[in-house]
Short mmCIF file of C-alpha atoms in Angstrom, two decimals:
data_model
loop_
_atom_site.label_atom_id
_atom_site.label_comp_id
_atom_site.label_asym_id
_atom_site.label_seq_id
_atom_site.Cartn_x
_atom_site.Cartn_y
_atom_site.Cartn_z
CA MET A 1314 28.57 143.80 140.04
CA PRO A 1315 31.42 145.61 138.02
CA GLU A 1316 31.31 149.11 136.81
CA ARG A 1317 30.68 148.57 133.44
CA PHE A 1318 31.19 145.46 131.16
CA GLY A 1319 35.37 144.54 130.04
CA PRO A 1320 35.21 144.74 126.61
CA ASP A 1321 36.34 140.62 126.42
CA LEU A 1322 32.88 140.55 126.98
CA LEU A 1323 31.11 143.01 124.72
CA ARG A 1324 33.47 142.05 122.17
CA GLY A 1325 31.70 139.35 121.03
CA SER A 1326 28.09 141.14 121.20
CA LEU A 1327 28.53 144.32 119.98
CA ASP A 1328 26.86 143.86 117.08
CA LEU A 1329 24.03 142.75 118.76
CA MET A 1330 23.58 145.76 120.81
CA VAL A 1331 23.89 148.01 118.02
CA LEU A 1332 21.52 145.82 116.00
CA SER A 1333 18.96 145.51 118.85
CA VAL A 1334 19.05 149.19 119.22
CA LEU A 1335 18.25 150.13 115.17
CA ALA A 1336 16.08 147.72 115.33
CA GLN A 1337 14.20 150.39 117.50
CA GLY A 1338 14.00 153.17 114.73
CA PRO A 1339 17.01 155.17 112.65
CA THR A 1340 19.18 156.85 115.14
CA TYR A 1341 22.42 158.55 114.80
CA GLY A 1342 26.14 157.54 116.08
CA TYR A 1343 26.45 159.26 118.63
CA GLN A 1344 22.85 158.47 120.22
CA LEU A 1345 23.35 155.32 119.92
CA GLN A 1346 26.43 154.91 122.18
CA GLN A 1347 24.43 157.33 124.39
CA SER A 1348 20.78 154.79 123.60
CA LEU A 1349 23.50 152.28 125.27
CA ARG A 1350 24.77 153.58 127.88
CA ASP A 1351 21.19 154.74 129.02
CA ALA A 1352 19.74 151.10 128.04
CA SER A 1353 22.26 148.59 129.84
CA ARG A 1354 22.24 151.87 132.89
CA ASP A 1355 25.94 152.66 131.99
CA LEU A 1356 27.53 149.03 132.16
CA VAL A 1357 27.94 148.71 128.09
CA GLN A 1358 30.20 151.87 127.91
CA VAL A 1359 31.44 151.75 124.55
CA SER A 1360 34.23 154.45 122.63
CA ALA A 1361 33.12 156.25 119.48
CA GLY A 1362 36.36 155.17 118.05
CA THR A 1363 34.83 151.51 118.89
CA LEU A 1364 31.45 152.42 117.92
CA TYR A 1365 31.86 154.06 114.04
CA PRO A 1366 33.91 151.10 112.38
CA VAL A 1367 31.24 148.69 113.60
CA LEU A 1368 28.33 150.92 112.32
CA HIS A 1369 30.66 151.55 109.22
CA ARG A 1370 31.17 147.12 109.15
CA LEU A 1371 27.62 146.64 109.71
CA GLU A 1372 26.40 148.77 106.38
CA ASP A 1373 29.27 147.34 104.87
CA ASP A 1374 27.57 143.96 105.76
CA GLY A 1375 24.20 145.13 104.21
CA LEU A 1376 22.97 145.18 107.89
CA ILE A 1377 22.00 149.04 108.09
CA ARG A 1378 22.03 151.25 106.26
CA SER A 1379 22.81 155.56 106.44
CA SER A 1380 21.85 158.79 105.38
CA TRP A 1381 22.84 161.86 105.19
CA ASP A 1382 20.43 164.43 106.83
CA ASP A 1383 21.71 168.27 106.78
CA SER A 1384 19.01 170.09 108.13
CA THR A 1385 20.28 171.65 111.40
CA GLY A 1386 22.91 173.06 109.60
CA ARG A 1387 25.86 170.54 110.32
CA ARG A 1388 26.56 167.39 108.78
CA ARG A 1389 24.78 164.30 110.78
CA LYS A 1390 24.84 160.64 109.36
CA TRP A 1391 21.37 158.41 110.43
CA TYR A 1392 21.64 154.61 109.89
CA GLU A 1393 18.82 152.28 109.82
CA MET A 1394 18.34 149.06 109.95
CA THR A 1395 17.51 147.05 106.50
CA ALA A 1396 15.91 144.06 105.87
CA ALA A 1397 18.77 141.75 106.04
CA GLY A 1398 19.48 143.31 109.35
CA LYS A 1399 16.63 142.44 111.13
CA LYS A 1400 16.72 138.69 109.79
CA ARG A 1401 20.58 139.22 111.19
CA LEU A 1402 19.30 140.65 114.62
CA GLN A 1403 16.71 137.59 114.95
CA SER A 1404 18.66 134.70 114.22
CA GLN A 1405 21.32 135.66 116.46
CA ALA A 1406 19.16 136.71 118.79
CA LEU A 1407 18.89 133.07 119.13
CA GLU A 1408 21.68 132.04 119.11
CA TRP A 1409 23.02 134.11 121.92
CA ASP A 1410 19.83 132.64 124.09
CA SER A 1411 21.16 129.70 123.39
CA TYR A 1412 24.73 130.43 124.44
CA VAL A 1413 23.50 132.09 127.18
CA ARG A 1414 21.86 129.17 128.71
CA CYS A 1415 25.23 126.80 127.55
CA ILE A 1416 27.28 129.15 129.91
CA GLN A 1417 25.12 129.45 132.76
CA SER A 1418 25.14 126.26 133.14
CA LEU A 1419 28.68 125.26 132.34
CA LEU A 1420 28.99 128.55 135.42
CA GLN A 1421 26.23 126.44 137.31
CA PRO A 1422 28.73 124.46 139.88
CA TRP A 1423 30.50 128.05 141.01
CA ARG A 1424 27.73 130.10 141.77
CA GLY A 1425 27.14 129.82 145.05
CA GLY A 1426 24.13 130.66 146.21
CA LEU A 1427 23.00 132.31 142.87
CA SER A 1428 19.65 129.84 142.04
CA ALA A 1429 20.19 127.26 139.04
CA PRO A 1430 18.63 129.27 135.78
CA ASN A 1431 15.49 127.65 134.19
CA ARG A 1432 15.78 125.63 131.27
CA MET B 16 31.82 176.88 114.83
CA PRO B 17 34.67 173.76 113.81
CA GLU B 18 36.62 173.90 116.71
CA GLN B 19 40.11 173.68 115.25
CA GLU B 20 41.46 170.89 118.11
CA PHE B 21 39.01 168.39 116.09
CA GLU B 22 40.00 169.78 112.83
CA LEU B 23 43.96 168.68 113.85
CA TYR B 24 42.47 165.23 114.77
CA LEU B 25 39.87 164.76 111.54
CA ALA B 26 42.64 166.01 109.25
CA MET B 27 45.57 163.13 110.86
CA LEU B 28 42.87 161.28 110.37
CA ALA B 29 41.82 161.54 107.29
CA ARG B 30 45.17 160.79 106.16
CA MET B 31 46.26 158.12 107.23
CA LEU B 32 42.22 156.53 106.25
CA ARG B 33 42.93 154.16 102.91
CA LEU B 34 39.69 155.01 101.76
CA ASN B 35 39.04 157.65 98.19
CA GLU B 36 38.30 161.02 99.00
CA SER B 37 34.85 161.40 99.42
CA GLN B 38 35.33 158.45 101.59
CA ARG B 39 37.45 159.86 103.65
CA ALA B 40 35.15 163.49 103.64
CA SER B 41 32.05 161.13 104.40
CA VAL B 42 33.86 159.82 107.48
CA ALA B 43 35.47 163.81 108.64
CA ASP B 44 31.49 164.48 108.67
CA GLU B 45 30.15 162.16 110.20
CA LEU B 46 33.41 161.62 113.65
CA ARG B 47 33.43 165.56 113.28
CA ASP B 48 29.37 165.87 114.50
CA HIS B 49 29.85 163.67 116.71
CA LEU B 50 32.66 165.28 118.59
CA GLU B 51 31.13 168.70 118.60
CA THR B 52 27.54 167.28 119.96
CA ARG B 53 29.68 165.92 122.81
CA LEU B 54 31.43 169.26 123.07
CA SER B 55 28.27 171.17 123.78
CA GLU B 56 27.27 168.01 125.84
CA LEU B 57 30.37 168.19 127.96
CA HIS B 58 30.16 172.53 127.92
CA ALA B 59 26.81 171.40 129.50
CA ALA B 60 27.72 169.16 132.24
CA GLY B 61 29.71 172.27 132.92
CA HIS B 62 33.40 171.13 131.82
CA SER B 63 36.23 174.04 131.04
CA ARG B 64 36.40 174.15 127.21
CA ASP B 65 39.83 172.55 127.19
CA GLU B 66 38.90 169.68 129.19
CA ALA B 67 35.83 168.93 127.13
CA ILE B 68 37.90 169.10 124.15
CA ARG B 69 40.37 166.27 126.25
CA LEU B 70 37.11 163.98 126.62
CA ALA B 71 35.83 164.48 123.64
CA LEU B 72 38.66 163.36 121.35
CA GLU B 73 39.80 160.31 124.67
CA ASP B 74 36.70 159.24 123.78
CA MET B 75 37.45 158.82 120.19
CA GLY B 76 40.28 157.42 120.62
CA ASP B 77 43.86 157.76 119.31
CA ALA B 78 43.66 158.41 115.65
CA THR B 79 46.17 155.30 114.37
CA GLY B 80 44.14 152.71 115.58
CA LEU B 81 40.74 154.77 114.15
CA ALA B 82 41.92 154.82 110.85
CA THR B 83 43.08 151.07 110.94
CA ARG B 84 39.90 150.17 111.61
CA LEU B 85 37.92 152.32 109.41
CA SER B 86 39.66 151.59 106.75
CA SER B 87 40.11 147.90 107.05
CA VAL B 88 35.72 148.14 106.71
CA GLY B 89 35.09 145.89 103.34
CA ALA B 90 38.82 145.41 102.79
CA ILE B 91 39.93 142.17 102.01
CA ARG B 92 42.68 141.03 104.47
CA ARG B 93 45.31 138.26 104.94
CA ARG B 94 46.19 139.54 107.55
CA ARG B 95 45.10 141.56 110.74
CA LEU B 96 46.43 144.44 111.35
CA ILE B 97 46.96 145.77 114.58
CA VAL B 98 48.45 149.26 114.94
CA ARG B 99 48.23 150.72 118.69
CA GLY B 100 49.29 154.28 119.83
CA THR B 101 48.57 155.38 123.16
CA LEU B 102 46.24 157.81 124.22
CA VAL B 103 48.86 160.43 125.18
CA SER B 104 50.75 159.48 122.32
CA ALA B 105 47.79 161.24 120.62
CA CYS B 106 47.55 164.17 122.59
CA VAL B 107 51.18 164.42 122.72
CA LEU B 108 51.67 164.28 118.73
CA PHE B 109 48.30 166.50 118.77
CA VAL B 110 49.72 169.31 120.81
CA GLY B 111 52.60 169.49 118.43
CA LEU B 112 50.83 169.53 115.04
CA LEU B 113 48.96 172.51 117.09
CA THR B 114 52.34 174.12 117.88
CA ALA B 115 53.55 173.70 114.85
CA GLY B 116 51.31 175.32 113.76
CA LEU B 117 50.52 178.68 115.62
CA PHE B 118 54.38 178.77 114.99
CA THR B 119 54.62 179.08 111.85
CA PRO B 120 58.43 177.28 111.34
CA GLN B 121 61.47 180.37 109.95
CA HIS B 122 63.65 178.26 112.09
CA ALA B 123 67.80 179.48 110.51
CA PRO B 124 68.57 176.99 108.50
CA LEU B 125 71.81 177.69 110.16
CA ALA B 126 70.77 176.11 113.83
CA PRO B 127 72.35 172.60 112.57
CA VAL B 128 75.74 174.02 111.73
CA LEU B 129 75.85 176.32 114.85
CA ALA B 130 74.53 173.66 117.12
CA PRO B 131 78.81 172.15 117.81
CA ALA B 132 79.82 176.21 118.54
CA GLN B 133 76.53 176.54 120.83
CA ALA B 134 77.64 173.31 122.59
CA GLN B 135 81.10 174.59 123.72
CA GLY B 136 80.01 177.13 125.33
CA ILE B 137 80.59 179.75 122.59
CA PRO B 138 78.18 182.51 121.13
CA SER B 139 77.15 181.50 118.12
CA PRO B 140 78.50 183.30 115.80
CA PRO B 141 76.77 185.61 113.40
CA PRO B 142 77.32 184.33 109.83
CA MET B 143 79.85 186.34 109.21
CA PRO B 144 83.64 185.74 108.37
CA ILE B 145 85.40 183.49 110.97
CA GLY B 146 88.26 183.91 112.93
CA GLY B 147 88.20 186.67 115.94
CA ASP B 148 87.89 184.09 118.68
CA GLY B 149 90.64 181.22 116.85
CA ALA B 150 87.58 179.63 114.44
CA THR B 151 86.55 177.01 116.17
CA ALA B 152 82.78 176.50 114.95
CA PRO B 153 82.20 174.21 111.54
CA VAL B 154 82.14 177.41 109.77
CA VAL B 155 79.21 179.70 109.02
CA ALA B 156 77.42 180.46 105.93
CA SER B 157 77.70 183.68 105.30
CA VAL B 158 76.69 182.98 102.18
CA PRO B 159 73.45 181.93 101.33
CA ARG B 160 72.13 178.60 100.08
CA SER B 161 69.79 177.67 97.82
CA PRO B 162 66.39 176.66 98.02
CA ALA B 163 67.16 172.98 97.54
CA ASP B 164 70.28 172.48 100.25
CA ASP B 165 68.28 174.60 102.90
CA LEU B 166 65.17 172.22 102.21
CA ARG B 167 67.49 169.42 102.58
CA ARG B 168 69.00 170.20 106.05
CA LYS B 169 65.77 171.36 107.24
CA THR B 170 64.83 167.20 106.52
CA GLU B 171 68.34 166.20 108.10
CA ALA B 172 66.97 168.45 111.30
CA LYS B 173 63.95 167.11 111.77
CA LEU B 174 65.24 163.24 111.08
CA GLU B 175 67.63 163.77 114.25
CA GLU B 176 64.23 165.19 116.48
CA ILE B 177 64.07 162.90 119.16
CA CYS B 178 60.26 161.05 118.63
CA PRO B 179 58.23 162.50 121.76
CA THR B 180 55.38 159.62 120.91
CA GLU B 181 55.97 156.05 121.60
CA ILE B 182 56.13 153.95 118.44
CA GLU B 183 53.76 150.63 118.75
CA PHE B 184 53.12 148.44 115.46
CA GLN B 185 51.93 144.83 115.47
CA GLN B 186 51.91 142.74 112.48
CA VAL B 187 51.92 145.75 110.20
CA PRO B 188 52.93 145.73 106.34
CA ALA B 189 56.81 147.28 106.36
CA GLN B 190 54.94 150.19 103.78
CA ASP B 191 52.27 151.20 106.04
CA ALA B 192 54.06 151.60 108.92
CA LEU B 193 56.93 153.34 107.31
CA GLN B 194 54.15 155.44 106.08
CA LEU B 195 52.35 155.96 109.27
CA LEU B 196 55.51 156.88 111.01
CA SER B 197 56.86 159.22 108.44
CA GLU B 198 53.14 161.52 108.40
CA GLN B 199 53.88 161.17 112.54
CA ILE B 200 57.25 163.01 111.72
CA GLY B 201 55.60 164.97 108.86
CA LEU B 202 57.60 164.24 106.22
CA ALA B 203 56.32 162.71 102.45
CA LEU B 204 58.13 159.51 102.06
CA LEU B 205 59.03 158.20 99.07
CA VAL B 206 60.96 154.37 99.12
CA ASP B 207 62.94 153.68 95.83
CA GLN B 208 61.29 150.96 93.98
CA ARG B 209 65.03 149.34 93.47
CA ALA B 210 65.47 149.11 96.87
CA ILE B 211 61.96 146.78 96.40
CA GLY B 212 63.52 145.23 92.50
CA ASP B 213 65.66 144.41 94.30
CA GLY B 214 64.26 142.63 96.97
CA GLU B 215 65.73 144.94 99.56
CA PHE B 216 62.75 146.42 100.90
CA VAL B 217 59.94 144.26 101.38
CA PRO B 218 57.00 146.28 101.51
CA ASP B 219 54.30 143.64 102.68
CA ALA B 220 56.92 142.52 105.14
CA ALA B 221 54.87 141.95 108.21
CA VAL B 222 56.68 144.50 111.21
CA SER B 223 56.46 143.93 114.80
CA LEU B 224 58.03 147.33 116.86
CA LYS B 225 57.50 148.83 120.11
CA ILE B 226 58.99 152.52 121.44
CA PRO B 227 58.84 154.22 124.40
CA ALA B 228 58.29 157.55 124.28
CA GLY B 229 61.73 160.08 124.26
CA THR B 230 63.74 157.33 123.57
CA VAL B 231 65.08 157.96 120.15
CA THR B 232 65.71 160.17 117.21
CA PHE B 233 63.18 159.68 113.58
CA ARG B 234 65.68 158.43 112.25
CA THR B 235 66.67 155.56 114.24
CA ALA B 236 63.06 154.68 114.89
CA LEU B 237 63.18 154.57 110.83
CA ASP B 238 66.00 152.40 111.22
CA LEU B 239 64.58 150.18 113.89
CA LEU B 240 61.78 149.72 111.82
CA THR B 241 62.99 148.93 108.53
CA ARG B 242 65.65 146.97 110.16
CA SER B 243 62.81 144.82 111.78
CA THR B 244 61.45 143.83 108.90
CA GLY B 245 64.83 141.79 108.72
CA SER B 246 65.63 144.73 105.82
CA ASN B 247 68.84 144.66 104.67
CA THR B 248 71.68 146.96 106.19
CA ASP B 249 72.51 148.82 102.81
CA LEU B 250 69.12 150.47 103.12
CA ALA B 251 69.67 154.27 104.06
CA PHE B 252 66.77 157.57 104.62
CA VAL B 253 68.11 159.52 102.48
CA ALA B 254 67.09 163.41 102.78
CA LYS B 255 66.09 164.47 99.25
CA GLU B 256 65.52 167.95 99.90
CA GLY B 257 61.99 168.00 101.76
CA LEU B 258 61.50 164.41 100.74
CA LEU B 259 62.36 161.06 102.96
CA TYR B 260 64.17 158.65 100.77
CA LEU B 261 64.37 154.94 101.78
CA THR B 262 66.94 153.47 98.77
CA ASN B 263 69.45 150.90 98.34
CA GLN B 264 71.98 152.47 96.32
CA SER B 265 74.59 154.21 97.70
CA GLU B 266 73.48 157.79 99.10
CA SER B 267 74.86 160.48 96.78
CA LEU B 268 78.22 162.08 98.21
CA ILE B 269 78.30 165.64 99.16
CA VAL B 270 81.51 168.25 99.36
CA ASP B 271 81.71 169.81 102.70
CA VAL B 272 84.34 171.45 104.42
CA TYR B 273 86.12 172.65 108.04
CA ASN B 274 88.09 175.03 109.52
CA VAL B 275 90.20 172.55 112.08
CA ARG B 276 92.90 175.46 112.55
CA ASP B 277 92.67 174.87 115.86
CA LEU B 278 93.17 171.62 116.33
CA ILE B 279 95.84 171.04 114.53
CA GLY B 280 97.68 174.30 114.88
CA GLN B 281 99.46 176.32 112.27
CA ALA B 282 100.76 176.12 109.44
CA PRO B 283 104.29 177.23 109.64
CA GLU B 284 104.19 178.51 105.90
CA TYR B 285 101.41 180.03 104.13
CA THR B 286 101.82 180.67 100.35
CA GLY B 287 98.90 181.77 98.25
CA GLY B 288 99.36 179.04 96.21
CA ALA B 289 96.32 177.74 98.69
CA MET B 290 94.11 181.27 97.75
CA SER B 291 94.38 181.08 94.20
CA ALA B 292 93.90 177.07 94.28
CA MET B 293 90.97 177.60 96.51
CA SER B 294 89.66 180.88 94.53
CA SER B 295 89.71 178.67 91.43
CA MET B 296 87.03 176.59 92.82
CA PRO B 297 83.61 176.48 92.19
CA GLY B 298 81.63 178.03 94.96
CA MET B 299 84.25 179.31 97.14
CA PRO B 300 84.24 182.80 98.26
CA ILE B 301 87.86 183.64 99.43
CA GLY B 302 88.20 185.86 101.94
CA SER B 303 90.30 186.82 104.92
CA LEU B 304 91.22 185.73 108.62
CA ASP B 305 90.85 188.30 110.97
CA GLY B 306 92.05 187.35 115.15
CA PRO B 307 95.27 184.83 116.58
CA GLY B 308 94.15 182.42 113.86
CA MET B 309 95.40 184.62 110.90
CA MET B 310 98.14 182.99 109.89
CA GLY B 311 101.34 185.31 109.33
CA ASN B 312 101.61 185.43 105.55
CA ALA B 313 103.01 187.51 102.40
CA VAL B 314 100.16 188.14 100.26
CA ALA B 315 99.07 191.38 100.58
CA GLY B 316 95.91 191.56 102.16
CA PRO B 317 94.60 188.80 104.28
CA PRO B 318 92.70 186.37 102.99
CA ARG B 319 88.74 186.23 104.43
CA TYR B 320 87.82 182.56 104.73
CA THR B 321 84.56 182.12 104.97
CA ARG B 322 81.53 179.18 104.96
CA VAL B 323 82.51 177.38 101.67
CA GLN B 324 79.34 176.33 99.80
CA SER B 325 79.08 172.39 100.11
CA TYR B 326 77.75 171.42 96.74
CA GLY B 327 76.77 167.42 95.73
CA PRO B 328 78.74 165.55 93.56
CA GLN B 329 77.71 167.40 90.26
CA ALA B 330 79.75 170.03 90.78
CA ALA B 331 82.65 167.98 91.45
CA GLY B 332 82.71 166.59 87.57
CA GLY B 333 86.62 166.43 87.38
CA ALA B 334 87.17 165.40 90.37
CA PRO B 335 88.25 161.03 90.67
CA GLN B 336 85.77 159.16 91.45
CA GLY B 337 88.05 156.79 92.69
CA PRO B 338 90.98 157.49 95.25
CA SER B 339 92.23 160.57 95.71
CA GLY B 340 95.36 159.42 97.51
CA PRO B 341 96.43 159.18 100.83
CA PRO B 342 94.62 161.35 102.82
CA GLY B 343 96.77 164.48 104.42
CA MET B 344 98.84 164.74 101.36
CA ALA B 345 97.49 167.78 99.95
CA PRO B 346 98.98 168.41 96.54
CA GLY B 347 96.97 170.41 94.24
CA ALA B 348 94.33 167.88 93.10
CA GLY B 349 94.56 166.42 96.04
CA MET B 350 90.86 168.87 97.04
CA ALA B 351 88.55 165.68 96.95
CA GLY B 352 85.39 165.98 95.11
CA GLY B 353 86.81 169.74 94.03
CA GLY B 354 86.49 170.41 89.66
CA GLY B 355 88.01 173.07 88.25
CA THR B 356 91.75 174.07 87.85
CA MET B 357 93.46 173.60 90.04
CA GLY B 358 96.81 176.20 91.13
CA PRO B 359 100.16 176.33 92.44
CA GLY B 360 100.06 173.18 94.80
CA PRO B 361 99.31 174.44 98.30
CA VAL B 362 101.60 173.88 101.11
CA ALA B 363 100.60 170.42 102.53
CA THR B 364 100.31 170.83 106.34
CA LEU B 365 101.82 167.89 108.47
CA GLN B 366 99.96 168.52 111.27
CA GLY B 367 96.86 167.84 109.61
CA GLN B 368 97.79 164.45 108.57
CA PRO B 369 97.94 163.25 111.41
CA LEU B 370 94.53 164.39 112.03
CA VAL B 371 93.08 162.97 108.94
CA ALA B 372 94.47 160.09 109.71
CA MET B 373 92.48 159.96 112.55
CA ILE B 374 89.37 160.39 111.20
CA VAL B 375 90.05 157.56 108.56
CA GLU B 376 91.02 155.47 111.78
CA VAL B 377 87.61 156.30 113.78
CA LEU B 378 85.39 157.20 111.87
CA GLU B 379 83.59 154.17 109.46
CA PRO B 380 87.84 153.23 108.01
CA ALA B 381 85.91 150.98 105.39
CA VAL B 382 83.66 154.10 103.56
CA TRP B 383 87.23 155.94 102.78
CA SER B 384 89.55 155.96 99.69
CA THR B 385 92.34 154.55 101.05
CA ARG B 386 90.12 151.28 102.19
CA GLY B 387 88.34 151.69 98.86
CA GLY B 388 85.46 153.17 99.62
CA PRO B 389 83.92 155.92 97.92
CA SER B 390 84.88 158.95 101.00
CA SER B 391 87.87 160.72 100.72
CA ILE B 392 89.45 163.58 103.25
CA ALA B 393 92.01 165.82 102.70
CA GLU B 394 93.68 168.81 104.37
CA VAL B 395 94.87 171.72 103.31
CA ASP B 396 96.71 174.63 104.98
CA GLY B 397 94.19 173.94 108.19
CA LEU B 398 90.81 173.23 106.16
CA LEU B 399 89.49 169.86 105.98
CA VAL B 400 87.88 168.94 102.69
CA VAL B 401 85.57 166.18 103.20
CA ARG B 402 83.78 163.83 100.46
CA THR B 403 81.29 161.60 101.96
CA THR B 404 77.91 161.20 102.99
CA SER B 405 75.40 163.54 104.54
CA LEU B 406 75.42 161.19 107.52
CA MET B 407 79.32 160.85 108.10
CA HIS B 408 79.33 163.99 107.59
CA ARG B 409 77.73 164.52 111.09
CA SER B 410 79.12 162.02 112.48
CA LEU B 411 81.91 164.36 111.77
CA ALA B 412 81.09 167.18 112.95
CA ASP B 413 80.85 166.06 116.23
CA LEU B 414 83.22 164.31 116.69
CA LEU B 415 85.46 167.75 115.93
CA SER B 416 82.93 169.15 118.55
CA LYS B 417 84.03 166.37 120.80
CA MET B 418 87.57 167.46 120.32
CA ARG B 419 87.16 170.56 120.97
CA SER B 420 85.38 170.18 123.89
CA ALA B 421 87.81 167.56 125.49
CA ARG B 422 90.78 170.26 124.61
CA ALA B 423 88.60 172.97 126.36
CA GLU B 424 88.36 170.44 129.11
CA GLY B 425 92.26 169.27 129.66
CA PRO B 426 93.45 166.86 131.60
CA THR B 427 93.89 169.49 135.00
CA GLY B 428 90.24 171.00 133.99
CA GLY B 429 91.55 173.69 131.99
CA ARG B 430 94.29 174.68 130.08
CA GLU B 431 95.68 178.16 129.52
CA ALA B 432 96.23 178.25 125.29
CA VAL B 433 99.52 179.23 124.76
CA GLU B 434 100.37 181.05 121.82
CA GLY B 435 102.67 179.97 119.25
CA LEU B 436 103.19 176.40 120.19
CA PRO B 437 101.40 173.42 118.72
CA THR B 438 98.55 171.78 119.65
CA SER B 439 98.63 169.03 120.99
CA HIS B 440 96.20 165.98 118.80
CA ARG B 441 95.51 162.39 119.67
CA HIS B 442 96.14 160.05 117.54
#
């Protein structure tokens, strides 16, 4: 088991991960980064330099929306999911499941002692 | 409390963002919040301030890449842009910016001129008349330069610095890459529209380039960048005061004067002719020459030579634009690029001819007037008067400096100067 998932693995699924965290409630960049780490037990470590462009792109695509909070004395940008984002998350999650099952069956011969997944 | 390091990073990032003003401010605010929150957390975990700042910035990553990713959001792109810099590069540049911010540059505008003197182990001469020790340095100004001239010299000096950061571009449009690089250097860049119109510089041409840190000067890095697009070699980066100008038009010619008496020996005769000729030229103060460099002369009160103000082509109004005659011949009108009236012809110093001939032969032969080029050179009374591009002036100053060093070393590791005998020189 690697210390953390490599960038190649993360690349295709970062959007999905970010959306899934946002589905749990509004958050801001730093907190989202922490949530990903915590939820994955440190396996998913996304750098700030990677995360913010993703957030901006998701907002640009209308899947999330942002608002500013000045109450703490420091300007903080909060994100929350939109209806379109929720739809996208659902469809992507289904697609991801199929994808995982597909990969698992391809890898079956190479998995040695690991048990076969249930279909 | 805003952390200075974060502000510098964010300022650098903002400059590279291809977004409007309010979008840039938003990005800066958001990232500042992240950096400061991270800093607090790292502090709480027991890290020192410096370490915490370093870690926080490390997580944010190199500004160049981040700026590109943030800029590309929402933009319609025909081509995939990848600009990568290393984290080390970002930190080094960062430290450089910090240092530059701490020490408001007041460096002597004479610094580049003094360098050759220092290279020969001679203590930098004070800005006073040359002579005394034989006038080996190509002069130090005692006449205050114009602010424009100062600015140009500062810009040129900046270009000669070694680039401390790694440069890496992958398929980046040439215009963007140039802009990023010039921002790293800290100079404003302007591309001559004529170069684009003529097709010699293609702003969208994809640039792929990788140069390790500390291996080239900024000037070379810029040149390599333009060359890597397949651009015409007529493109040149010209310092226009504080601005860097990329142009395909021939660079302005500047006149400068070099004291080369040490290299060519002393003229056997000296008359007042040269003096009056010189004094009639604009911007050329004449003074007295002290020390062994002074020639026996019949003029009451030895003349004092000081640095001749270099002036651009606009002062050379009356000078012939074409070839000014064979180099080394110094007739009355032979002061290349000179304006105004000339006095009685100065004595042609025959020893000067081989030097001039050598320079023409060795340094870019094609640019000199004898070969049909725009540059001209003449020697008068131990002074080399040269009208050429700033790049050529640098090459010439470098060559003269090397000649002096080589002479000083001698074939036996050092030879005594023998007074009265003409020094040998190489052809």
